[in-house]
Amino acid sequence: MQWGKPFSVRAQVDEREALGYMGYRGQGIDAATRERLTRAKASVEALLAQALACEFAIAATQAEPAGAMGGALGHAAGSGADVWQHRAIEDFDEDGNPVFAFDAGEATWQRAGETAAKTGVDLEGCALFLPGRDIARHLAGAQRAVLVAVTLGFPCEMLLKREKALGAAAGLMIDACASALVEGAANEVSRLLEEDARSRGLRTGQRFSPGYGDLPLSVQPKFIAAIGADKALGISVTPANLLIPTKTITAVVGLFPGVAGSDSAAVEPLPAEDRCVGCRREFSCPLREAGTRCWA
């Protein structure tokens, strides 16, 4: 792996994960389905993922809006008194500015007529700003951040198009296997980052992708441009902020100071009860309702 240069990643399809994408929840699989799945896995695993990783120093993180304060609504009497508005943060835009709504979400206090400060993460030497409280908290304490893009490329798009033309079942199975493969490739990149971090006395955090928590998908165009993945990997972004090729993952990985006296600088996996925190489907996830997890 070379920083800022595309590299190839070989991965395998996690069958359990692929079945999960198809809606299986532990029920039996007949022989015909098993055979089709085996063929789909072989077709997808012939693809070679491409990845790109760029490292940046973290300039600053702001986990809470400036001007936030607790207590009851106050209004001082007299001329020129400060007037405070009770406003609720509904979301953040791509520049980290709060999008306010009343009587919803997490509230903050803002002086009337003033604009709340940005909330998110600034990276040195990078035009990309990562907005939102969740990414700021995720990278709290990190010294550096790695922006990663992993894609199966246009050969996968051609395979998906061909299989879908053959039938809905074939298309669904190949799509699920491709999703599992790109996730496996991203896991392999995470492993490579972990090895590199350990060699420098650092430790890696969990991947955090646009769309997680309040980090909006609208950062995708600037994310792709910031690391040059448009030119290096041929990745583009649709007006709806979806990635093309479709089997593409972007993510941020924090690099934290290593633990003194530890043989391994890697971050321990999050406890099971914490792995869903920040996901937009945390409280409406069909996998959790079925007693499983997407990361299981």
PDB file of C-alpha atoms in Angstrom:
ATOM      1  CA  MET A   1       0.000   0.000   0.000  1.00  0.00           C
ATOM      2  CA  GLN A   2       1.312   3.423  -1.015  1.00  0.00           C
ATOM      3  CA  TRP A   3      -0.272   6.592   0.327  1.00  0.00           C
ATOM      4  CA  GLY A   4      -2.094   8.545  -2.359  1.00  0.00           C
ATOM      5  CA  LYS A   5      -1.631   5.874  -5.025  1.00  0.00           C
ATOM      6  CA  PRO A   6      -4.185   3.272  -6.146  1.00  0.00           C
ATOM      7  CA  PHE A   7      -3.480  -0.312  -5.161  1.00  0.00           C
ATOM      8  CA  SER A   8      -5.178  -3.659  -5.748  1.00  0.00           C
ATOM      9  CA  VAL A   9      -6.971  -5.606  -3.035  1.00  0.00           C
ATOM     10  CA  ARG A  10      -7.886  -9.279  -3.224  1.00  0.00           C
ATOM     11  CA  ALA A  11     -10.834 -10.358  -1.082  1.00  0.00           C
ATOM     12  CA  GLN A  12     -13.325 -13.171  -0.716  1.00  0.00           C
ATOM     13  CA  VAL A  13     -17.093 -13.215  -0.390  1.00  0.00           C
ATOM     14  CA  ASP A  14     -18.364 -13.824   3.135  1.00  0.00           C
ATOM     15  CA  GLU A  15     -21.232 -16.198   2.358  1.00  0.00           C
ATOM     16  CA  ARG A  16     -23.135 -15.360   5.533  1.00  0.00           C
ATOM     17  CA  GLU A  17     -22.938 -11.666   4.733  1.00  0.00           C
ATOM     18  CA  ALA A  18     -24.049 -12.215   1.135  1.00  0.00           C
ATOM     19  CA  LEU A  19     -27.041 -14.242   2.326  1.00  0.00           C
ATOM     20  CA  GLY A  20     -27.865 -11.458   4.775  1.00  0.00           C
ATOM     21  CA  TYR A  21     -28.002  -8.959   1.910  1.00  0.00           C
ATOM     22  CA  MET A  22     -30.527 -11.266   0.237  1.00  0.00           C
ATOM     23  CA  GLY A  23     -32.738 -11.337   3.318  1.00  0.00           C
ATOM     24  CA  TYR A  24     -31.817 -14.761   4.693  1.00  0.00           C
ATOM     25  CA  ARG A  25     -32.151 -15.021   8.460  1.00  0.00           C
ATOM     26  CA  GLY A  26     -30.875 -18.515   9.156  1.00  0.00           C
ATOM     27  CA  GLN A  27     -33.430 -20.511   7.218  1.00  0.00           C
ATOM     28  CA  GLY A  28     -32.340 -23.498   5.149  1.00  0.00           C
ATOM     29  CA  ILE A  29     -30.992 -23.211   1.596  1.00  0.00           C
ATOM     30  CA  ASP A  30     -31.960 -25.754  -1.033  1.00  0.00           C
ATOM     31  CA  ALA A  31     -29.416 -27.405  -3.317  1.00  0.00           C
ATOM     32  CA  ALA A  32     -30.323 -25.298  -6.356  1.00  0.00           C
ATOM     33  CA  THR A  33     -29.877 -22.042  -4.433  1.00  0.00           C
ATOM     34  CA  ARG A  34     -26.597 -23.285  -3.002  1.00  0.00           C
ATOM     35  CA  GLU A  35     -25.305 -24.064  -6.487  1.00  0.00           C
ATOM     36  CA  ARG A  36     -26.319 -20.641  -7.830  1.00  0.00           C
ATOM     37  CA  LEU A  37     -24.660 -18.974  -4.856  1.00  0.00           C
ATOM     38  CA  THR A  38     -21.435 -20.894  -5.451  1.00  0.00           C
ATOM     39  CA  ARG A  39     -21.387 -19.780  -9.090  1.00  0.00           C
ATOM     40  CA  ALA A  40     -22.125 -16.188  -8.143  1.00  0.00           C
ATOM     41  CA  LYS A  41     -19.319 -16.167  -5.571  1.00  0.00           C
ATOM     42  CA  ALA A  42     -16.840 -17.529  -8.119  1.00  0.00           C
ATOM     43  CA  SER A  43     -17.821 -14.889 -10.674  1.00  0.00           C
ATOM     44  CA  VAL A  44     -17.497 -12.033  -8.210  1.00  0.00           C
ATOM     45  CA  GLU A  45     -14.284 -13.243  -6.582  1.00  0.00           C
ATOM     46  CA  ALA A  46     -12.597 -13.112  -9.981  1.00  0.00           C
ATOM     47  CA  LEU A  47     -12.826  -9.313  -9.676  1.00  0.00           C
ATOM     48  CA  LEU A  48      -9.939  -7.350  -8.196  1.00  0.00           C
ATOM     49  CA  ALA A  49     -10.860  -4.413  -5.988  1.00  0.00           C
ATOM     50  CA  GLN A  50      -8.979  -1.131  -6.287  1.00  0.00           C
ATOM     51  CA  ALA A  51      -8.337   1.165  -3.336  1.00  0.00           C
ATOM     52  CA  LEU A  52      -6.893   4.552  -2.497  1.00  0.00           C
ATOM     53  CA  ALA A  53      -5.878   5.891   0.916  1.00  0.00           C
ATOM     54  CA  CYS A  54      -4.739   9.415   1.769  1.00  0.00           C
ATOM     55  CA  GLU A  55      -3.618  10.560   5.213  1.00  0.00           C
ATOM     56  CA  PHE A  56      -4.183  14.023   6.665  1.00  0.00           C
ATOM     57  CA  ALA A  57      -3.379  15.677   9.968  1.00  0.00           C
ATOM     58  CA  ILE A  58      -6.423  16.742  11.942  1.00  0.00           C
ATOM     59  CA  ALA A  59      -6.433  20.509  12.284  1.00  0.00           C
ATOM     60  CA  ALA A  60      -9.363  20.804  14.672  1.00  0.00           C
ATOM     61  CA  THR A  61     -12.506  19.083  15.853  1.00  0.00           C
ATOM     62  CA  GLN A  62     -15.587  20.842  17.180  1.00  0.00           C
ATOM     63  CA  ALA A  63     -17.943  18.350  18.757  1.00  0.00           C
ATOM     64  CA  GLU A  64     -20.519  20.806  20.070  1.00  0.00           C
ATOM     65  CA  PRO A  65     -21.807  24.054  18.579  1.00  0.00           C
ATOM     66  CA  ALA A  66     -20.352  27.265  19.941  1.00  0.00           C
ATOM     67  CA  GLY A  67     -22.808  29.230  21.991  1.00  0.00           C
ATOM     68  CA  ALA A  68     -24.430  26.103  23.406  1.00  0.00           C
ATOM     69  CA  MET A  69     -25.629  26.526  26.956  1.00  0.00           C
ATOM     70  CA  GLY A  70     -27.886  24.775  29.405  1.00  0.00           C
ATOM     71  CA  GLY A  71     -30.574  26.029  31.708  1.00  0.00           C
ATOM     72  CA  ALA A  72     -33.904  27.654  31.187  1.00  0.00           C
ATOM     73  CA  LEU A  73     -34.708  30.251  28.578  1.00  0.00           C
ATOM     74  CA  GLY A  74     -33.557  33.623  29.911  1.00  0.00           C
ATOM     75  CA  HIS A  75     -34.313  37.185  28.912  1.00  0.00           C
ATOM     76  CA  ALA A  76     -32.665  40.029  30.819  1.00  0.00           C
ATOM     77  CA  ALA A  77     -34.756  43.141  31.221  1.00  0.00           C
ATOM     78  CA  GLY A  78     -33.556  46.509  30.025  1.00  0.00           C
ATOM     79  CA  SER A  79     -32.260  48.083  26.867  1.00  0.00           C
ATOM     80  CA  GLY A  80     -29.659  46.129  24.890  1.00  0.00           C
ATOM     81  CA  ALA A  81     -30.207  42.890  26.760  1.00  0.00           C
ATOM     82  CA  ASP A  82     -29.149  39.598  25.111  1.00  0.00           C
ATOM     83  CA  VAL A  83     -32.035  37.622  23.678  1.00  0.00           C
ATOM     84  CA  TRP A  84     -31.545  33.855  23.336  1.00  0.00           C
ATOM     85  CA  GLN A  85     -33.506  31.558  21.086  1.00  0.00           C
ATOM     86  CA  HIS A  86     -34.201  27.920  21.869  1.00  0.00           C
ATOM     87  CA  ARG A  87     -33.584  26.061  18.622  1.00  0.00           C
ATOM     88  CA  ALA A  88     -33.164  22.361  17.880  1.00  0.00           C
ATOM     89  CA  ILE A  89     -30.466  21.005  15.578  1.00  0.00           C
ATOM     90  CA  GLU A  90     -32.072  18.692  13.066  1.00  0.00           C
ATOM     91  CA  ASP A  91     -29.018  18.007  10.895  1.00  0.00           C
ATOM     92  CA  PHE A  92     -25.814  19.517   9.525  1.00  0.00           C
ATOM     93  CA  ASP A  93     -25.124  20.680   5.986  1.00  0.00           C
ATOM     94  CA  GLU A  94     -21.978  19.718   4.069  1.00  0.00           C
ATOM     95  CA  ASP A  95     -20.087  22.707   5.514  1.00  0.00           C
ATOM     96  CA  GLY A  96     -20.896  21.733   9.085  1.00  0.00           C
ATOM     97  CA  ASN A  97     -23.477  24.448   9.648  1.00  0.00           C
ATOM     98  CA  PRO A  98     -26.462  23.391  11.789  1.00  0.00           C
ATOM     99  CA  VAL A  99     -29.812  22.990  10.089  1.00  0.00           C
ATOM    100  CA  PHE A 100     -32.297  24.102  12.707  1.00  0.00           C
ATOM    101  CA  ALA A 101     -35.821  22.927  13.394  1.00  0.00           C
ATOM    102  CA  PHE A 102     -38.038  23.831  16.330  1.00  0.00           C
ATOM    103  CA  ASP A 103     -39.229  21.316  18.931  1.00  0.00           C
ATOM    104  CA  ALA A 104     -37.262  18.390  17.458  1.00  0.00           C
ATOM    105  CA  GLY A 105     -33.918  16.716  17.921  1.00  0.00           C
ATOM    106  CA  GLU A 106     -31.138  17.845  20.256  1.00  0.00           C
ATOM    107  CA  ALA A 107     -31.494  21.450  21.348  1.00  0.00           C
ATOM    108  CA  THR A 108     -28.906  24.182  21.599  1.00  0.00           C
ATOM    109  CA  TRP A 109     -29.037  27.817  22.646  1.00  0.00           C
ATOM    110  CA  GLN A 110     -28.153  30.489  20.126  1.00  0.00           C
ATOM    111  CA  ARG A 111     -27.939  34.232  20.527  1.00  0.00           C
ATOM    112  CA  ALA A 112     -30.628  35.842  18.363  1.00  0.00           C
ATOM    113  CA  GLY A 113     -29.211  37.056  15.041  1.00  0.00           C
ATOM    114  CA  GLU A 114     -25.999  35.051  15.335  1.00  0.00           C
ATOM    115  CA  THR A 115     -24.908  32.005  13.341  1.00  0.00           C
ATOM    116  CA  ALA A 116     -23.829  28.937  15.297  1.00  0.00           C
ATOM    117  CA  ALA A 117     -20.269  27.737  14.764  1.00  0.00           C
ATOM    118  CA  LYS A 118     -19.445  24.829  12.515  1.00  0.00           C
ATOM    119  CA  THR A 119     -19.496  21.398  14.036  1.00  0.00           C
ATOM    120  CA  GLY A 120     -17.205  18.733  12.594  1.00  0.00           C
ATOM    121  CA  VAL A 121     -13.592  18.037  11.667  1.00  0.00           C
ATOM    122  CA  ASP A 122     -11.098  20.158   9.727  1.00  0.00           C
ATOM    123  CA  LEU A 123      -8.193  18.399   7.980  1.00  0.00           C
ATOM    124  CA  GLU A 124      -4.874  20.097   7.255  1.00  0.00           C
ATOM    125  CA  GLY A 125      -4.006  20.512   3.578  1.00  0.00           C
ATOM    126  CA  CYS A 126      -7.441  19.277   2.530  1.00  0.00           C
ATOM    127  CA  ALA A 127     -10.428  21.217   1.243  1.00  0.00           C
ATOM    128  CA  LEU A 128     -12.808  18.631   2.686  1.00  0.00           C
ATOM    129  CA  PHE A 129     -14.613  19.491   5.914  1.00  0.00           C
ATOM    130  CA  LEU A 130     -16.310  16.582   7.722  1.00  0.00           C
ATOM    131  CA  PRO A 131     -19.472  18.011   9.285  1.00  0.00           C
ATOM    132  CA  GLY A 132     -21.453  16.715  12.226  1.00  0.00           C
ATOM    133  CA  ARG A 133     -21.191  15.869  15.894  1.00  0.00           C
ATOM    134  CA  ASP A 134     -20.857  12.124  15.316  1.00  0.00           C
ATOM    135  CA  ILE A 135     -17.702  12.276  13.192  1.00  0.00           C
ATOM    136  CA  ALA A 136     -16.192  14.852  15.573  1.00  0.00           C
ATOM    137  CA  ARG A 137     -16.791  12.528  18.496  1.00  0.00           C
ATOM    138  CA  HIS A 138     -15.582   9.526  16.485  1.00  0.00           C
ATOM    139  CA  LEU A 139     -12.247  11.253  15.776  1.00  0.00           C
ATOM    140  CA  ALA A 140     -11.875  12.894  19.191  1.00  0.00           C
ATOM    141  CA  GLY A 141      -8.291  12.310  20.332  1.00  0.00           C
ATOM    142  CA  ALA A 142      -7.054  11.230  16.896  1.00  0.00           C
ATOM    143  CA  GLN A 143      -3.868  12.789  15.545  1.00  0.00           C
ATOM    144  CA  ARG A 144      -4.521  12.023  11.906  1.00  0.00           C
ATOM    145  CA  ALA A 145      -7.296  10.800   9.650  1.00  0.00           C
ATOM    146  CA  VAL A 146      -7.155   8.513   6.629  1.00  0.00           C
ATOM    147  CA  LEU A 147      -9.656   8.994   3.808  1.00  0.00           C
ATOM    148  CA  VAL A 148     -10.260   5.703   2.013  1.00  0.00           C
ATOM    149  CA  ALA A 149     -12.061   4.705  -1.174  1.00  0.00           C
ATOM    150  CA  VAL A 150     -12.506   1.071  -2.244  1.00  0.00           C
ATOM    151  CA  THR A 151     -14.256   0.017  -5.445  1.00  0.00           C
ATOM    152  CA  LEU A 152     -14.916  -3.058  -7.557  1.00  0.00           C
ATOM    153  CA  GLY A 153     -14.870  -0.798 -10.589  1.00  0.00           C
ATOM    154  CA  PHE A 154     -16.679  -0.967 -13.898  1.00  0.00           C
ATOM    155  CA  PRO A 155     -15.932  -4.665 -14.556  1.00  0.00           C
ATOM    156  CA  CYS A 156     -18.323  -5.317 -11.665  1.00  0.00           C
ATOM    157  CA  GLU A 157     -20.913  -2.965 -13.180  1.00  0.00           C
ATOM    158  CA  MET A 158     -20.770  -4.959 -16.416  1.00  0.00           C
ATOM    159  CA  LEU A 159     -21.153  -8.234 -14.507  1.00  0.00           C
ATOM    160  CA  LEU A 160     -24.137  -6.889 -12.557  1.00  0.00           C
ATOM    161  CA  LYS A 161     -25.816  -5.639 -15.723  1.00  0.00           C
ATOM    162  CA  ARG A 162     -25.307  -8.982 -17.484  1.00  0.00           C
ATOM    163  CA  GLU A 163     -26.624 -11.083 -14.608  1.00  0.00           C
ATOM    164  CA  LYS A 164     -29.645  -8.860 -14.028  1.00  0.00           C
ATOM    165  CA  ALA A 165     -30.516  -9.213 -17.708  1.00  0.00           C
ATOM    166  CA  LEU A 166     -30.564 -12.997 -17.237  1.00  0.00           C
ATOM    167  CA  GLY A 167     -33.140 -12.838 -14.481  1.00  0.00           C
ATOM    168  CA  ALA A 168     -34.140 -11.222 -11.204  1.00  0.00           C
ATOM    169  CA  ALA A 169     -32.850 -14.099  -9.063  1.00  0.00           C
ATOM    170  CA  ALA A 170     -29.452 -14.151 -10.758  1.00  0.00           C
ATOM    171  CA  GLY A 171     -29.203 -10.382 -10.480  1.00  0.00           C
ATOM    172  CA  LEU A 172     -30.064 -10.381  -6.792  1.00  0.00           C
ATOM    173  CA  MET A 173     -27.520 -13.082  -5.977  1.00  0.00           C
ATOM    174  CA  ILE A 174     -24.642 -11.490  -7.894  1.00  0.00           C
ATOM    175  CA  ASP A 175     -25.473  -8.092  -6.383  1.00  0.00           C
ATOM    176  CA  ALA A 176     -25.396  -9.519  -2.853  1.00  0.00           C
ATOM    177  CA  CYS A 177     -22.081 -11.272  -3.486  1.00  0.00           C
ATOM    178  CA  ALA A 178     -20.583  -8.079  -4.927  1.00  0.00           C
ATOM    179  CA  SER A 179     -21.714  -6.109  -1.854  1.00  0.00           C
ATOM    180  CA  ALA A 180     -20.097  -8.697   0.410  1.00  0.00           C
ATOM    181  CA  LEU A 181     -16.913  -8.628  -1.673  1.00  0.00           C
ATOM    182  CA  VAL A 182     -16.440  -4.851  -1.560  1.00  0.00           C
ATOM    183  CA  GLU A 183     -17.045  -4.974   2.198  1.00  0.00           C
ATOM    184  CA  GLY A 184     -14.393  -7.680   2.446  1.00  0.00           C
ATOM    185  CA  ALA A 185     -12.003  -5.520   0.414  1.00  0.00           C
ATOM    186  CA  ALA A 186     -12.648  -2.578   2.740  1.00  0.00           C
ATOM    187  CA  ASN A 187     -11.904  -4.847   5.707  1.00  0.00           C
ATOM    188  CA  GLU A 188      -8.609  -5.829   4.095  1.00  0.00           C
ATOM    189  CA  VAL A 189      -7.712  -2.163   3.617  1.00  0.00           C
ATOM    190  CA  SER A 190      -8.520  -1.592   7.299  1.00  0.00           C
ATOM    191  CA  ARG A 191      -6.122  -4.417   8.163  1.00  0.00           C
ATOM    192  CA  LEU A 192      -3.368  -2.833   6.063  1.00  0.00           C
ATOM    193  CA  LEU A 193      -3.955   0.525   7.753  1.00  0.00           C
ATOM    194  CA  GLU A 194      -3.777  -1.165  11.126  1.00  0.00           C
ATOM    195  CA  GLU A 195      -0.413  -2.751  10.278  1.00  0.00           C
ATOM    196  CA  ASP A 196       0.980   0.570   9.060  1.00  0.00           C
ATOM    197  CA  ALA A 197      -0.313   2.390  12.152  1.00  0.00           C
ATOM    198  CA  ARG A 198       1.218  -0.189  14.489  1.00  0.00           C
ATOM    199  CA  SER A 199       4.608   0.254  12.821  1.00  0.00           C
ATOM    200  CA  ARG A 200       4.427   3.952  13.731  1.00  0.00           C
ATOM    201  CA  GLY A 201       3.218   3.463  17.296  1.00  0.00           C
ATOM    202  CA  LEU A 202      -0.345   4.441  16.433  1.00  0.00           C
ATOM    203  CA  ARG A 203      -3.653   2.644  16.566  1.00  0.00           C
ATOM    204  CA  THR A 204      -6.573   2.706  14.160  1.00  0.00           C
ATOM    205  CA  GLY A 205     -10.212   3.429  14.863  1.00  0.00           C
ATOM    206  CA  GLN A 206     -13.298   1.949  13.251  1.00  0.00           C
ATOM    207  CA  ARG A 207     -14.282   2.986   9.728  1.00  0.00           C
ATOM    208  CA  PHE A 208     -16.851   5.786   9.548  1.00  0.00           C
ATOM    209  CA  SER A 209     -18.552   6.378   6.196  1.00  0.00           C
ATOM    210  CA  PRO A 210     -20.621   9.261   4.825  1.00  0.00           C
ATOM    211  CA  GLY A 211     -24.224   8.478   5.725  1.00  0.00           C
ATOM    212  CA  TYR A 212     -23.301   7.203   9.206  1.00  0.00           C
ATOM    213  CA  GLY A 213     -24.839   9.248  12.003  1.00  0.00           C
ATOM    214  CA  ASP A 214     -25.111  12.909  11.003  1.00  0.00           C
ATOM    215  CA  LEU A 215     -22.198  12.850   8.521  1.00  0.00           C
ATOM    216  CA  PRO A 216     -24.219  13.583   5.363  1.00  0.00           C
ATOM    217  CA  LEU A 217     -23.923  11.837   2.010  1.00  0.00           C
ATOM    218  CA  SER A 218     -23.568  15.306   0.499  1.00  0.00           C
ATOM    219  CA  VAL A 219     -19.854  15.252   1.418  1.00  0.00           C
ATOM    220  CA  GLN A 220     -19.238  12.521  -1.175  1.00  0.00           C
ATOM    221  CA  PRO A 221     -18.298  14.842  -4.103  1.00  0.00           C
ATOM    222  CA  LYS A 222     -15.714  16.738  -2.026  1.00  0.00           C
ATOM    223  CA  PHE A 223     -14.523  13.495  -0.417  1.00  0.00           C
ATOM    224  CA  ILE A 224     -13.843  11.903  -3.806  1.00  0.00           C
ATOM    225  CA  ALA A 225     -12.166  15.063  -5.115  1.00  0.00           C
ATOM    226  CA  ALA A 226     -10.027  15.498  -1.986  1.00  0.00           C
ATOM    227  CA  ILE A 227      -8.219  12.182  -2.505  1.00  0.00           C
ATOM    228  CA  GLY A 228      -8.335  12.212  -6.302  1.00  0.00           C
ATOM    229  CA  ALA A 229     -10.430   9.047  -6.482  1.00  0.00           C
ATOM    230  CA  ASP A 230     -12.261  10.444  -9.495  1.00  0.00           C
ATOM    231  CA  LYS A 231      -9.090  10.337 -11.583  1.00  0.00           C
ATOM    232  CA  ALA A 232      -7.281   7.459  -9.869  1.00  0.00           C
ATOM    233  CA  LEU A 233     -10.206   5.039  -9.555  1.00  0.00           C
ATOM    234  CA  GLY A 234     -12.805   6.455 -11.954  1.00  0.00           C
ATOM    235  CA  ILE A 235     -15.311   7.091  -9.168  1.00  0.00           C
ATOM    236  CA  SER A 236     -18.038   9.659  -9.747  1.00  0.00           C
ATOM    237  CA  VAL A 237     -20.974  10.924  -7.708  1.00  0.00           C
ATOM    238  CA  THR A 238     -24.566  11.252  -8.912  1.00  0.00           C
ATOM    239  CA  PRO A 239     -26.753  14.313  -8.162  1.00  0.00           C
ATOM    240  CA  ALA A 240     -28.307  12.189  -5.386  1.00  0.00           C
ATOM    241  CA  ASN A 241     -24.793  11.700  -3.889  1.00  0.00           C
ATOM    242  CA  LEU A 242     -24.646   8.007  -4.794  1.00  0.00           C
ATOM    243  CA  LEU A 243     -21.324   6.556  -5.899  1.00  0.00           C
ATOM    244  CA  ILE A 244     -20.569   5.166  -9.349  1.00  0.00           C
ATOM    245  CA  PRO A 245     -19.417   2.373  -9.668  1.00  0.00           C
ATOM    246  CA  THR A 246     -22.133   1.245  -7.304  1.00  0.00           C
ATOM    247  CA  LYS A 247     -19.951  -1.231  -5.424  1.00  0.00           C
ATOM    248  CA  THR A 248     -17.798   1.465  -3.867  1.00  0.00           C
ATOM    249  CA  ILE A 249     -17.107   2.320  -0.231  1.00  0.00           C
ATOM    250  CA  THR A 250     -15.697   5.557   1.136  1.00  0.00           C
ATOM    251  CA  ALA A 251     -14.692   5.885   4.775  1.00  0.00           C
ATOM    252  CA  VAL A 252     -12.691   7.815   7.341  1.00  0.00           C
ATOM    253  CA  VAL A 253     -10.303   6.023   9.693  1.00  0.00           C
ATOM    254  CA  GLY A 254      -8.765   7.814  12.662  1.00  0.00           C
ATOM    255  CA  LEU A 255      -5.160   7.303  13.748  1.00  0.00           C
ATOM    256  CA  PHE A 256      -4.755   7.581  17.504  1.00  0.00           C
ATOM    257  CA  PRO A 257      -1.728   7.556  19.821  1.00  0.00           C
ATOM    258  CA  GLY A 258      -0.709   3.987  20.607  1.00  0.00           C
ATOM    259  CA  VAL A 259      -1.150   2.436  24.028  1.00  0.00           C
ATOM    260  CA  ALA A 260       2.126   2.509  25.953  1.00  0.00           C
ATOM    261  CA  GLY A 261       3.497  -0.941  26.723  1.00  0.00           C
ATOM    262  CA  SER A 262       1.113  -2.679  24.345  1.00  0.00           C
ATOM    263  CA  ASP A 263       2.359  -5.114  21.715  1.00  0.00           C
ATOM    264  CA  SER A 264      -0.522  -4.158  19.471  1.00  0.00           C
ATOM    265  CA  ALA A 265      -1.579  -0.626  18.636  1.00  0.00           C
ATOM    266  CA  ALA A 266      -4.867  -1.723  17.108  1.00  0.00           C
ATOM    267  CA  VAL A 267      -8.105  -0.504  18.580  1.00  0.00           C
ATOM    268  CA  GLU A 268     -10.127  -3.252  20.213  1.00  0.00           C
ATOM    269  CA  PRO A 269     -13.409  -3.954  18.386  1.00  0.00           C
ATOM    270  CA  LEU A 270     -16.362  -1.983  19.694  1.00  0.00           C
ATOM    271  CA  PRO A 271     -18.528  -3.834  22.211  1.00  0.00           C
ATOM    272  CA  ALA A 272     -21.523  -5.445  20.551  1.00  0.00           C
ATOM    273  CA  GLU A 273     -23.955  -3.024  22.156  1.00  0.00           C
ATOM    274  CA  ASP A 274     -22.050  -0.017  20.728  1.00  0.00           C
ATOM    275  CA  ARG A 275     -21.583  -1.061  17.111  1.00  0.00           C
ATOM    276  CA  CYS A 276     -25.001   0.174  15.986  1.00  0.00           C
ATOM    277  CA  VAL A 277     -24.682   3.569  17.683  1.00  0.00           C
ATOM    278  CA  GLY A 278     -24.795   6.391  15.145  1.00  0.00           C
ATOM    279  CA  CYS A 279     -26.330   4.311  12.349  1.00  0.00           C
ATOM    280  CA  ARG A 280     -29.377   5.949  10.781  1.00  0.00           C
ATOM    281  CA  ARG A 281     -31.185   2.594  11.056  1.00  0.00           C
ATOM    282  CA  GLU A 282     -30.262   2.107  14.715  1.00  0.00           C
ATOM    283  CA  PHE A 283     -33.897   2.096  15.855  1.00  0.00           C
ATOM    284  CA  SER A 284     -35.537   0.797  12.664  1.00  0.00           C
ATOM    285  CA  CYS A 285     -33.197  -1.977  11.545  1.00  0.00           C
ATOM    286  CA  PRO A 286     -34.821  -5.153  10.173  1.00  0.00           C
ATOM    287  CA  LEU A 287     -31.656  -7.109  10.948  1.00  0.00           C
ATOM    288  CA  ARG A 288     -31.798  -6.170  14.630  1.00  0.00           C
ATOM    289  CA  GLU A 289     -35.494  -7.026  14.695  1.00  0.00           C
ATOM    290  CA  ALA A 290     -34.574 -10.477  13.342  1.00  0.00           C
ATOM    291  CA  GLY A 291     -31.944 -10.916  16.069  1.00  0.00           C
ATOM    292  CA  THR A 292     -28.855 -10.437  13.900  1.00  0.00           C
ATOM    293  CA  ARG A 293     -26.552  -7.605  12.793  1.00  0.00           C
ATOM    294  CA  CYS A 294     -25.047  -6.396   9.519  1.00  0.00           C
ATOM    295  CA  TRP A 295     -21.571  -6.697  11.090  1.00  0.00           C
ATOM    296  CA  ALA A 296     -22.117 -10.155  12.603  1.00  0.00           C
TER     297      ALA A 296
END
